[in-house]
Amino acid sequence: MKEIAIIAFDDFTDIDLFFMWDILGRNQRDWHVRILAITPTIRSAHGLEIPVHGSISDANQADAVLFSSGKKGVPDVLADPNFLSVLQLDSNRQYIGSICAGAFILDALGLLSERKATTHQEARKALQLRQIEPIDQPLVCHGKIATAGGCLSTLYLVGWLIESLFDKQKRKETLCHVLPTGQQTRFENLIESSLIQARI
């Protein structure tokens, strides 16, 4: 049973967190997914308050860690020493990924050694200011590190994680439930080609 941690915080982007949580939460046989934060409850960018399953320190022992996004939430946690100091992630052992502005957290943790990543369109210039090359594609992977750009690229991020932890068939089985009716083959081809393109 794999342990997957999704790290979130106040002012997280609703769709980024809930899309990851929903896709991964549908399978309770192969992995256990938990939402972690530094507080017992967190409030979304749209004002929805939810309880979390544990502290972000639990992520240090997880097999995989995914970071949510948030236009206001990410800058706030980057300025909070209680957030970054608790995280002792190991990219040799763990798969670590981010959606949209979550890439800035990966950078702050020293995980973007290749200095290449993707994020949402509005954050590309800010990424460049950190001397990181913004790649114009939905997913960028190097080893066990991945960044995804744009909320719907969650499909690629979660697909990358499942295929990395298990195999292509498990990825297909998991994502097929959320693909548009009548377009499953089209989306599957897009996901597969994006995963291939993502490796830098």
XYZ file of N, CA and C in Angstrom, residues 38-136:
297
model
N -0.421 22.614 7.749
C 0.179 22.989 9.037
C -0.887 23.347 10.067
N -2.132 23.388 9.636
C -3.244 23.677 10.535
C -4.306 22.581 10.384
N -5.146 22.367 11.398
C -6.149 21.293 11.341
C -7.210 21.496 10.263
N -7.471 22.742 9.898
C -8.404 23.039 8.819
C -7.775 24.062 7.891
N -8.207 24.047 6.653
C -7.725 25.031 5.680
C -8.917 25.587 4.921
N -8.765 26.810 4.431
C -9.834 27.476 3.704
C -9.376 27.719 2.264
N -10.221 27.350 1.315
C -9.876 27.477 -0.102
C -9.955 28.926 -0.560
N -9.474 29.161 -1.777
C -9.528 30.501 -2.360
C -10.971 30.984 -2.504
N -11.917 30.049 -2.635
C -13.330 30.402 -2.756
C -14.059 30.352 -1.418
N -13.322 30.160 -0.328
C -13.918 30.243 0.997
C -14.448 28.961 1.588
N -14.164 27.817 0.967
C -14.627 26.540 1.497
C -13.633 26.031 2.540
N -14.097 25.780 3.745
C -13.223 25.300 4.814
C -13.329 23.787 4.931
N -12.175 23.127 4.991
C -12.168 21.668 5.098
C -11.171 21.232 6.172
N -11.444 20.102 6.823
C -10.460 19.529 7.745
C -9.403 18.780 6.945
N -8.221 18.634 7.510
C -7.171 17.865 6.843
C -6.919 16.582 7.634
N -6.067 15.729 7.091
C -5.863 14.407 7.672
C -4.617 14.301 8.536
N -3.818 15.362 8.578
C -2.600 15.303 9.373
C -1.691 16.469 9.084
N -0.554 16.471 9.761
C 0.437 17.541 9.617
C 1.314 17.305 8.401
N 1.861 18.385 7.842
C 2.738 18.235 6.678
C 3.996 17.444 7.014
N 4.338 17.323 8.285
C 5.505 16.516 8.654
C 5.313 15.057 8.255
N 4.042 14.610 8.152
C 3.770 13.237 7.729
C 4.230 12.988 6.304
N 4.351 14.044 5.515
C 4.773 13.894 4.124
C 6.200 13.375 4.012
N 6.995 13.594 5.026
C 8.395 13.167 4.972
C 8.542 11.651 4.863
N 7.521 10.914 5.299
C 7.580 9.454 5.234
C 6.770 8.884 4.073
N 6.079 9.725 3.326
C 5.211 9.247 2.243
C 6.027 8.749 1.054
N 5.397 7.917 0.243
C 6.034 7.455 -0.993
C 5.980 8.524 -2.075
N 4.956 9.377 -2.002
C 4.796 10.439 -2.994
C 4.164 11.655 -2.336
N 4.559 12.834 -2.825
C 4.068 14.094 -2.268
C 3.675 15.006 -3.428
N 2.443 15.510 -3.389
C 1.963 16.447 -4.393
C 1.602 17.760 -3.712
N 2.048 18.867 -4.292
C 1.765 20.184 -3.740
C 0.641 20.853 -4.525
N -0.330 21.357 -3.790
C -1.406 22.122 -4.393
C -0.898 23.505 -4.771
N -1.796 24.309 -5.318
C -1.436 25.644 -5.768
C -2.274 26.683 -5.038
N -2.054 27.946 -5.363
C -2.830 29.038 -4.778
C -2.133 30.359 -5.021
N -2.802 31.260 -5.739
C -2.198 32.547 -6.080
C -1.767 33.312 -4.835
N -2.585 33.274 -3.789
C -2.240 33.929 -2.527
C -1.624 32.937 -1.539
N -2.103 31.714 -1.579
C -1.661 30.721 -0.612
C -0.192 30.368 -0.722
N 0.324 30.231 -1.938
C 1.724 29.843 -2.111
C 2.680 30.911 -1.574
N 2.541 32.193 -1.945
C 3.438 33.204 -1.359
C 3.370 33.246 0.173
N 2.180 33.023 0.725
C 2.039 33.050 2.187
C 2.830 31.928 2.852
N 2.762 30.708 2.308
C 3.496 29.610 2.946
C 4.997 29.723 2.702
N 5.399 30.314 1.573
C 6.830 30.499 1.325
C 7.434 31.486 2.316
N 6.602 32.365 2.846
C 7.075 33.334 3.843
C 6.940 32.804 5.270
N 6.410 31.597 5.418
C 6.166 31.019 6.741
C 7.247 29.988 7.070
N 8.168 30.298 7.987
C 9.242 29.354 8.314
C 8.719 28.048 8.893
N 7.533 28.056 9.478
C 6.965 26.835 10.028
C 6.526 25.854 8.944
N 6.401 26.348 7.731
C 6.006 25.484 6.618
C 7.218 24.791 6.007
N 8.157 25.554 5.494
C 9.294 24.965 4.788
C 10.216 24.160 5.693
N 10.398 24.623 6.915
C 11.359 23.966 7.803
C 10.930 22.561 8.213
N 9.644 22.289 8.170
C 9.135 20.981 8.572
C 9.360 19.932 7.486
N 9.433 20.382 6.253
C 9.522 19.450 5.128
C 10.961 18.992 4.887
N 11.182 17.718 5.009
C 12.482 17.096 4.750
C 12.262 15.993 3.717
N 11.992 16.418 2.490
C 11.660 15.464 1.436
C 12.922 14.910 0.779
N 12.806 13.717 0.215
C 13.948 13.028 -0.364
C 13.606 12.606 -1.798
N 14.153 13.333 -2.776
C 13.827 13.057 -4.170
C 14.485 11.781 -4.686
N 15.348 11.165 -3.904
C 15.898 9.863 -4.273
C 14.923 8.739 -3.928
N 14.107 8.976 -2.918
C 13.175 7.960 -2.430
C 11.727 8.264 -2.801
N 11.372 9.543 -2.833
C 9.979 9.941 -3.013
C 9.725 10.533 -4.401
N 8.512 10.308 -4.912
C 8.051 11.031 -6.090
C 7.410 12.321 -5.589
N 7.815 13.455 -6.187
C 7.366 14.756 -5.697
C 6.893 15.584 -6.883
N 5.680 16.111 -6.779
C 5.139 16.888 -7.878
C 4.359 18.103 -7.405
N 4.083 18.993 -8.351
C 3.339 20.210 -8.025
C 2.421 20.565 -9.171
N 1.369 21.286 -8.820
C 0.457 21.827 -9.818
C 0.558 23.351 -9.779
N 0.665 23.966 -10.938
C 0.695 25.431 -11.092
C 1.736 26.090 -10.180
N 1.303 27.021 -9.313
C 2.250 27.767 -8.477
C 2.935 26.915 -7.441
N 2.512 25.675 -7.288
C 3.224 24.761 -6.397
C 4.685 24.591 -6.794
N 5.010 24.904 -8.062
C 6.397 24.817 -8.530
C 7.320 25.712 -7.710
N 6.793 26.825 -7.203
C 7.617 27.734 -6.408
C 7.992 27.101 -5.066
N 7.134 26.228 -4.566
C 7.463 25.514 -3.325
C 8.570 24.502 -3.601
N 8.488 23.801 -4.724
C 9.550 22.860 -5.070
C 10.887 23.576 -5.182
N 10.864 24.750 -5.789
C 12.100 25.522 -5.916
C 12.631 25.932 -4.547
N 11.756 26.405 -3.678
C 12.178 26.826 -2.341
C 12.769 25.669 -1.537
N 12.339 24.454 -1.851
C 12.859 23.267 -1.173
C 14.115 22.725 -1.848
N 14.568 23.396 -2.908
C 15.790 22.977 -3.598
C 15.616 21.753 -4.471
N 14.407 21.524 -4.957
C 14.113 20.305 -5.708
C 14.169 20.485 -7.217
N 14.317 21.712 -7.702
C 14.353 21.953 -9.147
C 15.793 22.151 -9.617
N 16.588 21.141 -9.446
C 18.010 21.243 -9.772
C 18.263 21.459 -11.258
N 17.356 21.015 -12.098
C 17.522 21.193 -13.543
C 17.189 22.612 -13.999
N 16.570 23.397 -13.100
C 16.183 24.788 -13.379
C 15.242 24.882 -14.572
N 14.414 23.864 -14.732
C 13.371 23.865 -15.746
C 12.089 23.384 -15.096
N 10.974 24.042 -15.405
C 9.698 23.665 -14.799
C 8.564 24.274 -15.603
N 7.362 23.889 -15.257
C 6.184 24.536 -15.834
C 5.267 24.993 -14.708
N 4.422 25.948 -15.027
C 3.462 26.493 -14.072
C 2.324 27.095 -14.884
N 1.380 27.758 -14.249
C 0.297 28.373 -15.034
C 0.835 29.625 -15.732
N 0.142 30.033 -16.775
C 0.640 31.083 -17.658
C 0.976 32.379 -16.928
N 0.165 32.774 -15.964
C 0.372 34.051 -15.282
C 1.622 34.062 -14.415
N 2.165 32.886 -14.096
C 3.314 32.814 -13.187
C 4.637 32.576 -13.912
N 4.608 32.541 -15.229
C 5.830 32.226 -15.981
C 6.946 33.245 -15.737
N 6.591 34.530 -15.723
C 7.620 35.556 -15.525
C 8.235 35.462 -14.135
N 7.403 35.174 -13.145
C 7.908 35.026 -11.774
C 8.847 33.834 -11.681
N 8.575 32.789 -12.457
C 9.453 31.626 -12.478
C 10.807 32.000 -13.071
N 10.784 32.795 -14.134
C 12.030 33.242 -14.761
C 12.869 34.078 -13.810
N 12.219 34.873 -12.981
C 12.946 35.701 -12.012
C 13.701 34.854 -11.001
N 13.315 33.611 -10.875
C 14.016 32.685 -9.983
C 15.081 31.895 -10.746
N 15.372 32.336 -11.960
C 16.349 31.671 -12.825
C 15.936 30.242 -13.163
N 14.632 30.062 -13.344
C 14.102 28.778 -13.781
C 13.503 28.976 -15.167
N 13.846 28.107 -16.092
C 13.309 28.205 -17.452
C 11.886 27.660 -17.482
N 10.896 28.500 -17.836
C 9.518 28.004 -17.918
C 9.298 27.259 -19.236
N 8.979 26.003 -19.140
C 8.764 25.175 -20.325
C 7.286 25.256 -20.721
N 7.029 25.508 -22.001
C 5.660 25.710 -22.475
C 4.994 24.370 -22.781
